[in-house]
XYZ file of C-alpha atoms in Angstrom:
581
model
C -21.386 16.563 -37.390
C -20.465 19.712 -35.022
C -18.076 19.564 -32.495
C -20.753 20.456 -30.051
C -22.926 17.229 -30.774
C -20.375 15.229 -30.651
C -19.178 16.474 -27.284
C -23.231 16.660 -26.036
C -23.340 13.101 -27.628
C -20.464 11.729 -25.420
C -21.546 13.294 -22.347
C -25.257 11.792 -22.876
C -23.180 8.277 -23.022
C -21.498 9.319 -19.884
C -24.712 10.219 -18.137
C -26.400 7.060 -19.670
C -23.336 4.828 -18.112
C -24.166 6.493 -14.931
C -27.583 5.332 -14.971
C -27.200 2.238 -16.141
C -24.736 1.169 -13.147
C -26.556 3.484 -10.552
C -25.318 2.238 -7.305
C -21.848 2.587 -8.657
C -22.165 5.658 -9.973
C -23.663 6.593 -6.747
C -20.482 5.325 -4.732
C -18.125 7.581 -7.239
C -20.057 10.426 -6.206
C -19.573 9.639 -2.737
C -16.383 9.375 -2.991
C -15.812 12.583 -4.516
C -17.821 14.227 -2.067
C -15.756 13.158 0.317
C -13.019 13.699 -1.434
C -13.212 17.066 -1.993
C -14.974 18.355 1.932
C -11.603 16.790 2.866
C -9.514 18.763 0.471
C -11.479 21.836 1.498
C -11.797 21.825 5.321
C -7.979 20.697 5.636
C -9.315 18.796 9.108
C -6.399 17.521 11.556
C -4.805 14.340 10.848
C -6.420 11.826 13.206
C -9.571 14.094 13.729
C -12.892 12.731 14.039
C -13.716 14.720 11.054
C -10.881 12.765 8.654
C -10.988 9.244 10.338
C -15.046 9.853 8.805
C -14.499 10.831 5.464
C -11.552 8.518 5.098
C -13.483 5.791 5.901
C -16.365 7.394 3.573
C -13.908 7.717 0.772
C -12.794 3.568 1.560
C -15.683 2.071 1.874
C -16.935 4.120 -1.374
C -14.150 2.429 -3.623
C -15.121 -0.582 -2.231
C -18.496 -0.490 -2.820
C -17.761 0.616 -6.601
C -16.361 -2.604 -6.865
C -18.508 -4.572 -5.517
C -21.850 -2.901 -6.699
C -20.457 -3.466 -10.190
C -19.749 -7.062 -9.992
C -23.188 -7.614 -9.462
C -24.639 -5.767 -12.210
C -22.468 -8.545 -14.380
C -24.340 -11.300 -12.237
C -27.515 -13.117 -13.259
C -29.115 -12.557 -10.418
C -28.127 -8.522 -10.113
C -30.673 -7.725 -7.343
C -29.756 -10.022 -5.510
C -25.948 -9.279 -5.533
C -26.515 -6.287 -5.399
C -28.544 -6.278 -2.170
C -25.584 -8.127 -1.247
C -22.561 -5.668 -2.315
C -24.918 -2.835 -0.203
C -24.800 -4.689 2.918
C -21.086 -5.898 2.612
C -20.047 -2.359 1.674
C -22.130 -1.190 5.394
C -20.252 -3.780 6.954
C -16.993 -2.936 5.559
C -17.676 0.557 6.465
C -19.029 -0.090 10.181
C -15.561 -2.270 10.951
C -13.313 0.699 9.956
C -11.477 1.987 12.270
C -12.873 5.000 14.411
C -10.239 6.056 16.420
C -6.720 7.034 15.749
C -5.387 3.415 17.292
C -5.267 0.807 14.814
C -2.943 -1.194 12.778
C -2.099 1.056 9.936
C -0.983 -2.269 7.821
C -4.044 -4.357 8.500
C -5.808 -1.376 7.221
C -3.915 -1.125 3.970
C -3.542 -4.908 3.372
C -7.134 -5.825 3.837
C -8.075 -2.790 1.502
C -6.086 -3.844 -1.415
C -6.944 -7.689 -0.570
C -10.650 -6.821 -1.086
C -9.786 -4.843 -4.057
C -8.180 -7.272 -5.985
C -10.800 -9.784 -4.226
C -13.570 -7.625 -6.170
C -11.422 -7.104 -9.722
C -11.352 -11.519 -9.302
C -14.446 -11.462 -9.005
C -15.508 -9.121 -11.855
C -13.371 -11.104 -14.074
C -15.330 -14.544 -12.885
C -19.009 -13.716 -11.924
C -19.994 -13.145 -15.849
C -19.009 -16.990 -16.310
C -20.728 -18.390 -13.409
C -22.852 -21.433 -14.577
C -21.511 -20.808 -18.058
C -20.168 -22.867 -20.446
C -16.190 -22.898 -20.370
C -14.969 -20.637 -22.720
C -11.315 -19.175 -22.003
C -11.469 -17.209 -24.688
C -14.206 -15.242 -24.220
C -12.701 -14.749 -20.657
C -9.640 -13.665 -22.159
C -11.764 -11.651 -24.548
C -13.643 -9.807 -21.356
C -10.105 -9.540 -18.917
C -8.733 -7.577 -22.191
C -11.168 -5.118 -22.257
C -11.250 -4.361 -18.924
C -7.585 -3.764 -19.252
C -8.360 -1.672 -22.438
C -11.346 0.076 -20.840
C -8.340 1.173 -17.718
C -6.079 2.445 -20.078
C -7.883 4.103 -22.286
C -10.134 5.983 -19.689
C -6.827 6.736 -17.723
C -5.011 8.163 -20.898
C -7.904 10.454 -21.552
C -7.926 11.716 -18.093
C -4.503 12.277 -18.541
C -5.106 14.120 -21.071
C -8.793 16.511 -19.529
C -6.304 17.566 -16.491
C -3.503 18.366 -18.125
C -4.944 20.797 -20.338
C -7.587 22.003 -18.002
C -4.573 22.228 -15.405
C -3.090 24.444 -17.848
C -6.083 26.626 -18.613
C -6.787 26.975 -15.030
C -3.119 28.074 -14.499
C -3.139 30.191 -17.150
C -6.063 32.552 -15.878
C -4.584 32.494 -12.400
C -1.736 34.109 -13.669
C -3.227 36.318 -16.169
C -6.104 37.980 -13.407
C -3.414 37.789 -11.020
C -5.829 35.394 -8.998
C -4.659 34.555 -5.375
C -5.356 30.372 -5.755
C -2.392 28.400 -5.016
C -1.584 25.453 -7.643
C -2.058 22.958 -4.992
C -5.357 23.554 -4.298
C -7.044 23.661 -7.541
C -4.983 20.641 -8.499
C -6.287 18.702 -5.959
C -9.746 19.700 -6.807
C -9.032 18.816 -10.332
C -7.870 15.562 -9.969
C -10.643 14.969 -8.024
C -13.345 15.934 -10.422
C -11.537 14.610 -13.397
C -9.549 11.083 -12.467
C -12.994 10.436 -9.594
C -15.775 11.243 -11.792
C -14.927 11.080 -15.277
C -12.065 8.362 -15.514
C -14.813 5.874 -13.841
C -17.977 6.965 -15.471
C -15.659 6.409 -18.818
C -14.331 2.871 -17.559
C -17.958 1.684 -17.189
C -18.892 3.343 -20.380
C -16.359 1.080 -22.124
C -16.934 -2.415 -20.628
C -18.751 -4.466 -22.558
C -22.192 -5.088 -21.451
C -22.678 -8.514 -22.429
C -18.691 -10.485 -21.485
C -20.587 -13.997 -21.896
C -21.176 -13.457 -25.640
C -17.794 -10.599 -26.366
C -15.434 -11.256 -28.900
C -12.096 -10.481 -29.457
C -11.399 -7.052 -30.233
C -8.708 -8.432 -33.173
C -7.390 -4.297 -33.618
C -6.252 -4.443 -30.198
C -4.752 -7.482 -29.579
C -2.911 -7.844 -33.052
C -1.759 -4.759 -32.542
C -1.140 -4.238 -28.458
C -1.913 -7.760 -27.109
C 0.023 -9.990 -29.159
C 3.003 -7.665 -28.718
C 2.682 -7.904 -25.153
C 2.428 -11.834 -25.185
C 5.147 -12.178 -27.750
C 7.644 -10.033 -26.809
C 7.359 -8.620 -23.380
C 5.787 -11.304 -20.993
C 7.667 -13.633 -23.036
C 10.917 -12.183 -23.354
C 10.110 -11.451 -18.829
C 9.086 -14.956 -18.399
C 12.369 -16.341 -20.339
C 14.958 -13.777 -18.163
C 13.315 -15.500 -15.115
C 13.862 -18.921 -16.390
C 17.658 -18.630 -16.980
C 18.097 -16.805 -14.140
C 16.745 -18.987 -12.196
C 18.203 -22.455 -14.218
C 21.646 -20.573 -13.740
C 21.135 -20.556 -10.039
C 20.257 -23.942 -10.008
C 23.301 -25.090 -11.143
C 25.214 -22.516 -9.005
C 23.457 -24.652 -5.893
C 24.064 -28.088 -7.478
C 27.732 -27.190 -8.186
C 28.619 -25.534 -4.460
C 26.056 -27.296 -2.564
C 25.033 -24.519 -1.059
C 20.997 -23.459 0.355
C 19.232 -21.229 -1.610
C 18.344 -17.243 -0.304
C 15.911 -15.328 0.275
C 15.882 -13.714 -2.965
C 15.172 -16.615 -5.244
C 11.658 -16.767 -3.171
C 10.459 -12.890 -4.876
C 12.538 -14.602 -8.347
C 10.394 -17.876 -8.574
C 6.865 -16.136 -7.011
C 7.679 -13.414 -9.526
C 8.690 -15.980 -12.294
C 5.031 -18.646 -11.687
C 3.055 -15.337 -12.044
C 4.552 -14.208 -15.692
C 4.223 -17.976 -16.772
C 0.609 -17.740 -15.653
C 0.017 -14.562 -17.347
C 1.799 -15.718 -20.468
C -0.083 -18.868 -20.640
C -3.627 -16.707 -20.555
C -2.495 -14.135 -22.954
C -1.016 -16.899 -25.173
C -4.816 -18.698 -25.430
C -5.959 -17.330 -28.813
C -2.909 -19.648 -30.326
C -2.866 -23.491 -30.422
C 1.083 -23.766 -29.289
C 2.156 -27.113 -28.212
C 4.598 -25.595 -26.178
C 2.725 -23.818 -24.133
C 2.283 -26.758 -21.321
C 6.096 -26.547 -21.562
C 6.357 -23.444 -19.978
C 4.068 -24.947 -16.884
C 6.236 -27.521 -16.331
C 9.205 -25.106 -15.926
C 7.281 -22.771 -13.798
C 6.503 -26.259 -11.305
C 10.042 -27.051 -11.308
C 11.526 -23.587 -10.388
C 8.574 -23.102 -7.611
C 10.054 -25.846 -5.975
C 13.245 -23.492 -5.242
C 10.358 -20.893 -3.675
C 9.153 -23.595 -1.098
C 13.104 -24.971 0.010
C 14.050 -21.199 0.202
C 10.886 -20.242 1.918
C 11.031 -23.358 4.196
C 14.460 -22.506 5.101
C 13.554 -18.648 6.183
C 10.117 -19.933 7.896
C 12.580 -23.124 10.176
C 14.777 -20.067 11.005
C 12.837 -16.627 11.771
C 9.673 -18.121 12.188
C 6.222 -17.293 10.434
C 5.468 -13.786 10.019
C 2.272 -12.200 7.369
C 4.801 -12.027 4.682
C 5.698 -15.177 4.827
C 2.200 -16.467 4.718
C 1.069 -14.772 2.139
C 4.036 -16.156 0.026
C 3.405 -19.301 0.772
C -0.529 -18.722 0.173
C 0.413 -17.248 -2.904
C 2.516 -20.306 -4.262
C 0.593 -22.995 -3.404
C -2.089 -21.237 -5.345
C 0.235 -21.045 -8.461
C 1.017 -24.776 -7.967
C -2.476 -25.754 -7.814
C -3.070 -23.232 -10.741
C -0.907 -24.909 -12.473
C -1.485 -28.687 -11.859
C -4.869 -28.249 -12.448
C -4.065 -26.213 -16.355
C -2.469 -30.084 -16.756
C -4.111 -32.459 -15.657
C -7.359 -31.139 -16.284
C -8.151 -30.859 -20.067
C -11.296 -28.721 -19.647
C -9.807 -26.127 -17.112
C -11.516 -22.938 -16.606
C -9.767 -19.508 -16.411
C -12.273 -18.009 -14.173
C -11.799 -20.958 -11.331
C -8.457 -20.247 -11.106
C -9.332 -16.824 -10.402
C -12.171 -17.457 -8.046
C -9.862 -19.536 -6.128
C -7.221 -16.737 -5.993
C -10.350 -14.016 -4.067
C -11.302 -17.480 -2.026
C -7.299 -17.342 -0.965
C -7.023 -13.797 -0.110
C -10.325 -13.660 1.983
C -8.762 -16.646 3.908
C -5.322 -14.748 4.441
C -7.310 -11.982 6.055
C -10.462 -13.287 7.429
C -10.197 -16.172 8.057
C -10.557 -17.628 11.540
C -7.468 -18.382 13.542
C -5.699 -18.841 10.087
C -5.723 -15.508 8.645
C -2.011 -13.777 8.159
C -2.189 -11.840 10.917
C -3.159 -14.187 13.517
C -0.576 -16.425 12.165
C 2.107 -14.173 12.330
C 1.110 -13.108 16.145
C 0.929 -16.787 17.573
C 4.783 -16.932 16.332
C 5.949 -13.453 17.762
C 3.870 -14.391 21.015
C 5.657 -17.577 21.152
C 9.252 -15.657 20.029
C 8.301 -12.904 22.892
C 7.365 -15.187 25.714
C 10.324 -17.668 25.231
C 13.010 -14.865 25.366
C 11.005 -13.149 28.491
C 11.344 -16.702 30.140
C 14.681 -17.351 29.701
C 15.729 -13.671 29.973
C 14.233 -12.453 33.221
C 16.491 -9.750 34.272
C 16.931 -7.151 31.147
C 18.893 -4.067 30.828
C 20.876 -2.044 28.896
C 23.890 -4.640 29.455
C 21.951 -7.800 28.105
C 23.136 -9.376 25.209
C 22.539 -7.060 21.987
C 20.711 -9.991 19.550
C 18.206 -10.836 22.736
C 17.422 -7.056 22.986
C 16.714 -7.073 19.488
C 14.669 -9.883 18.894
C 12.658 -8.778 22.472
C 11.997 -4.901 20.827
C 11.258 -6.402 17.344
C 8.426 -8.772 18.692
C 6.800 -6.050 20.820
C 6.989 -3.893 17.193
C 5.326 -6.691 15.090
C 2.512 -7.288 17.880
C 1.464 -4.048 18.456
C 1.841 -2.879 14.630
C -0.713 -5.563 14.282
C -2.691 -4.214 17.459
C -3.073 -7.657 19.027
C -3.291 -6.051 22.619
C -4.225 -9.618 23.706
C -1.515 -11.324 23.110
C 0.963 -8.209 24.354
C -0.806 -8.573 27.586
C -0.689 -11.759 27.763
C 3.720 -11.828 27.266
C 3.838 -8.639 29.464
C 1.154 -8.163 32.053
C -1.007 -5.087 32.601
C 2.482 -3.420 30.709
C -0.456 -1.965 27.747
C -2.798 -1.231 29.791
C -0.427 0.733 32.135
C 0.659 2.567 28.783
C -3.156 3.377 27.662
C -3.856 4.979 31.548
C -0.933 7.432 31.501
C -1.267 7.965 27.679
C -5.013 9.035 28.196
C -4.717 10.608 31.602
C -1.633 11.734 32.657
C 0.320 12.778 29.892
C -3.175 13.647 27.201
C -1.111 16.264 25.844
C 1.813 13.874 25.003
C 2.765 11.530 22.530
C 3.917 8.394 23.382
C 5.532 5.427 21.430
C 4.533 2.012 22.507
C 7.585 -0.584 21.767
C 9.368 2.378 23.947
C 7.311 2.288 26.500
C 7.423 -1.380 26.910
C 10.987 -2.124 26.679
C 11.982 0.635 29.307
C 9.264 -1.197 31.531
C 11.273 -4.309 30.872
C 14.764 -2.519 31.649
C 16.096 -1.718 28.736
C 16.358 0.908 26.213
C 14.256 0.139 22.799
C 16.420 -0.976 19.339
C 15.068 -0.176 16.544
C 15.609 -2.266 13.147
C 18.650 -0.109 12.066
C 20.501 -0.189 15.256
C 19.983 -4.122 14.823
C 21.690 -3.875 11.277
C 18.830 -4.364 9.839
C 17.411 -2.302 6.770
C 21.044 -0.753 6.387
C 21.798 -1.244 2.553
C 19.763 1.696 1.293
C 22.679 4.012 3.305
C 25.759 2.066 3.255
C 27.146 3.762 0.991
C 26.499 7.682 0.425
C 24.078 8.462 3.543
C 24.757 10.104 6.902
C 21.856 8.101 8.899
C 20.965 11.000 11.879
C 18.151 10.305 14.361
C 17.418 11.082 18.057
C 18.452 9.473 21.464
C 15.174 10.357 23.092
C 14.209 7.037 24.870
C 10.542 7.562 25.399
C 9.458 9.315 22.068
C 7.019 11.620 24.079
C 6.239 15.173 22.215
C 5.169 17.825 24.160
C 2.176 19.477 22.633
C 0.735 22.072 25.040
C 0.397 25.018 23.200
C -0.320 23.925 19.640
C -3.229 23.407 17.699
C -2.027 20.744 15.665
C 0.012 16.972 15.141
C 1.052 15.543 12.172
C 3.350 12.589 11.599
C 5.442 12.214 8.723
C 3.996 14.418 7.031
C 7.359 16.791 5.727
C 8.294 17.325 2.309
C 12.075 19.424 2.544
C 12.713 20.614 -0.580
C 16.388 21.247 -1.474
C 17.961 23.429 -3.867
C 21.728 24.122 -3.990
C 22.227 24.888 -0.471
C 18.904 25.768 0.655
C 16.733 23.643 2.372
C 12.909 24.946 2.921
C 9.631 23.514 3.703
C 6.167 24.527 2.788
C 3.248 23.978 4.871
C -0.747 24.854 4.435
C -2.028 27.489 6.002
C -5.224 27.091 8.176
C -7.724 28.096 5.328
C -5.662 25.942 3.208
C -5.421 28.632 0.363
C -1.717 29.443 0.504
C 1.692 28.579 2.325
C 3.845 29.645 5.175
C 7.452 28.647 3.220
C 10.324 28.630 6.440
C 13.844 27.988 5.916
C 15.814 25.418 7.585
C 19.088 25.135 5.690
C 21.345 25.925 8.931
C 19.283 23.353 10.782
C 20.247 20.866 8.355
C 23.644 21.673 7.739
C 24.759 21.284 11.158
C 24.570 17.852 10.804
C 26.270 17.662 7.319
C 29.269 19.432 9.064
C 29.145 17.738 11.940
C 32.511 15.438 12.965
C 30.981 12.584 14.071
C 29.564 12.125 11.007
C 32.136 9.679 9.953
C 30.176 6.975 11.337
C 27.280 7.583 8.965
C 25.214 6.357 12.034
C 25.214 9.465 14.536
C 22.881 10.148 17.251
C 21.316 13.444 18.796
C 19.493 14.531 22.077
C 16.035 15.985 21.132
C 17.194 19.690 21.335
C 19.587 19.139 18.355
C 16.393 17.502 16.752
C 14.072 19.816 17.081
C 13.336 23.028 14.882
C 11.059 26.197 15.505
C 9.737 28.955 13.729
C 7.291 31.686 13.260
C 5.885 33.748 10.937
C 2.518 35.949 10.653
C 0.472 33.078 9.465
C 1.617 30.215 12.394
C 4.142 28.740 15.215
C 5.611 25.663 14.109
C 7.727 22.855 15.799
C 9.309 20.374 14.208
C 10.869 17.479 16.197
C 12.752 15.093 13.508
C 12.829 11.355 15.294
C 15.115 10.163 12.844
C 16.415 11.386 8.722
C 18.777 10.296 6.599
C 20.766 13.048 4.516
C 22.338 11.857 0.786
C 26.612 13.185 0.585
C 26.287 12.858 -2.697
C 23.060 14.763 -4.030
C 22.517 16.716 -0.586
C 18.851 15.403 0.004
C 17.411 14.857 3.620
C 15.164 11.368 2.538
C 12.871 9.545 5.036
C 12.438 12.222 7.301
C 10.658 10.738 10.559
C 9.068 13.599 12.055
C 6.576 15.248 14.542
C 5.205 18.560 13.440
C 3.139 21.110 15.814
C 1.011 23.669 14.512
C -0.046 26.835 16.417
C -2.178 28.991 14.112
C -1.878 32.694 14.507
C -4.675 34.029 12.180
């Protein structure tokens, strides 16, 4: 056989996959669409124009997911009349404007991902005979089916990468890298990785069998000697901590909560991936996993009696009395059923973010409200004098309740203070950028404190970083006279002693490259550096340049520069844009 059928004969499979699951296939090509317009136009961050095709590009993953759970269903029109309309809702409750809660954004997308992946790994089972095996049989090759698909694209954009490159260079093409990369990856990990992922699943999971090449080869090696080998490092960590309590009497910490939730899920995992052997054992290692959980709830107990609940927190303990129930049910229940135990996991998740008055969110703003308004009672003349600790704990419940965007409840703790905020935010100052938490504190009479100047978050410099950001009290940017407003979006590349920074040009096709290594290095060289925790008025912070292509301003709220390596890491910064061609 030619190469040429066999490459035609692939691609027919590709284009038969994409028929066969139609409405997913239709979402991937949505979601390259959008994908690459956004690449292309290079809109404004926060634009009407990218808040759309963000959202497009969302709510077309989503609906990917979704549309192909239902064609594993019984009753696939139905679902999949379904998965349409949940995918329009989704969509229509995305955010439209450029003030929402950035983490409730994120968290409920990858909720309702792994909500759909649960799902995809159940609904082929529903009203089926239990059969673990067969689900292990199906969760393997949709595991298999990722990899795989993954590796190969891998594989397509390196060497087309490479190709590409390779006439760009040799026809002296003007094309920047980053462009036709982006492209790439679009075309290659968006439409082929996913039409080759449904091209691999098997069609029928109710009646699949073990694929014995794989597992004997890849699977048992991972049960055997990785996730078992993981699962025993827990356990003796965690027994040897055990005793440390017993012998100094002492409460456990925080970090034996991420040790035993990280511990129950590897025993879980091991326990699946162990189902193709009749071990006696096996129930062993539930037991273990029951008994070391029981650290998680006194540890979690503990944090929850003294900071209160936050979404963290809840989704921990969500998470764990899951794995108990997971677990109690695996023994006492001689029949259990993989695919309940993850059914009940998406049922858990959609109640952490939907659910009414007890989703993680709401949760965690009852307890900041109730934080906010008892420190506002008892404190009712602030300023800069007050006692550091009530400052802190006052500035870090305004940050939790408006990260979260419950306007209600900040009105409700501080009257008419957020809707003061929106009026001169919209009217007065349109042209300036203002910073809530800021805003509010100075209303209340003192000066905002953020988590590092509370000592929190402080390990990551302790030791080799010079901490730097601004004393400007009311985070307001000027912007008359510039086109353009991105946050945190800075990459400063270092090399030697140079520092430089690249940024797009308006027709996105090359760079304007400006240096800033004298910039930088006054702080390195400044005295008060000793500290490693140095403030600077906004004039220090602030950078301008020019050159034929653009204005720039760059106003750096806060970065933290390495003495050992040299690098400037988590840069916190405003840049303004003023094209000039």
């Amino acid at each position: 056989m030619s190469l040429n059928t066999i490459i035609l004969n692939f691609f027919k499979k590709l284009l038969g996959s994409a028929l066969e699951y139609k409405f997913s296939s239709f979402f991937i090509f949505l979601f390259s669409i959008a994908s690459i317009i956004l690449v292309d136009k290079n809109f404004y961050y926060g634009s009407k124009e990218y808040i759309y095709l963000i959202n497009i590009i969302y709510a077309s993953s989503v609906g990917f997911l979704l549309t192909l759970v239902a064609y594993f269903s019984k009753k696939k029109k139905t679902l999949l009349a379904v998965s349409l309309f949940l995918t329009g809702l989704y969509f229509y409750y995305l955010p439209f404007n450029k003030d929402y809660s950035i983490v409730i954004f994120f968290t409920n997308y990858l909720c309702i991902i792994a909500i759909c992946i649960s799902l995809l790994l159940y609904i082929p089972f529903h009203n089926e005979q239990r059969d673990n095996q067969r689900f292990l049989n199906w969760a393997i090759n949709i595991i298999e089916s990722i990899v795989i698909s993954s590796i190969f694209g891998i594989i397509l954009f390196v060497s087309l990468y490479i190709a590409i490159t390779s006439i760009v260079i040799l026809f002296d093409l003007r094309i920047e890298k980053f462009i036709y990369a982006q492209y790439l990856a679009i075309i290659v990990f968006g439409v082929f990785c996913t039409h080759y992922f449904l091209l691999s699943l098997n069609k029928n999971p109710q009646a699949s069998e073990l694929n014995l090449t794989f597992y004997n080869k890849i699977g048992n090696f991972f049960s055997k000697y990785i996730l078992t080998t993981i699962v025993g490092i827990y356990s003796l960590i965690l027994l040897g901590y055990i005793i440390k309590i017993l012998f100094l009497q002492e409460w456990p910490n925080g970090v034996v909560v991420w040790l035993s939730l990280t511990f129950a899920i590897f025993s879980l995992l091991t326990y699946i991936f162990w189902t193709p052997y009749e071990n006696r054992y096996k129930k062993l290692l539930v037991f273990v996993a029951l008994i070391q959980l029981s650290l998680l709830f006194v540890a979690i107990y503990m944090r929850i009696t003294q900071y209160g609940w936050s979404t963290n927190r809840y989704m921990i303990v969500l998470i764990a009395i899951w794995l108990v129930g997971a677990f109690v049910y695996i023994l006492i229940y001689k029949k259990y059923r993989y695919d309940y135990i993850f059914l009940t996991f998406a049922l858990m998740l959609f109640i952490s973010q939907y659910g009414y008055k007890i989703n993680s969110y709401y949760v965690n703003d009852i307890a900041q409200l109730n934080r906010l308004t008892q420190l506002l009672s008892q404190n009712s003349e602030l300023s800069n004098k007050t006692d550091k600790t009530i400052r802190c704990n006052i500035s870090s419940a305004i940050d939790s309740l408006y990260t979260y965007r419950n306007i209600e409840f900040l009105n409700q703790a501080m009257p008419n203070i957020y809707d003061n905020y929106k009026s001169i935010k919209d009217k007065e100052y349109s042209n300036r950028y203002y910073n809530f938490p800021n805003y509010a504190t100075e209303k209340l009479g003192f000066k905002y404190l953020s988590n590092w100047e509370c000592g929190k978050n402080q390990t990551a410099y302790q030791n080799d970083n010079i901490y730097i950001y601004s004393n400007n009290t009311t985070d307001i940017i000027d912007v008359s006279g510039y086109d353009v407003m991105n946050r945190n979006a800075l990459t400063i590349f270092h090399e030697n002693i140079k520092y430089t920074i690249k940024i797009p040009t308006k027709d996105n096709l090359s760079f304007s490259e400006f240096d800033i290594s004298d910039f930088i290095n006054k702080f390195k060289k400044s005295d008060t550096n000793e500290s490693k925790n140095v403030k600077y008025n906004e004039n220090d912070m602030t950078f301008i340049a020019q050159d034929k292509n653009m204005k720039i301003k760059l106003f750096f709220y806060s970065m933290s520069i390495s003495e050992l390596s040299g690098d400037v890491v988590y840069p916190s910064t405003y840049i303004l844009i003023k094209y000039l061609k």
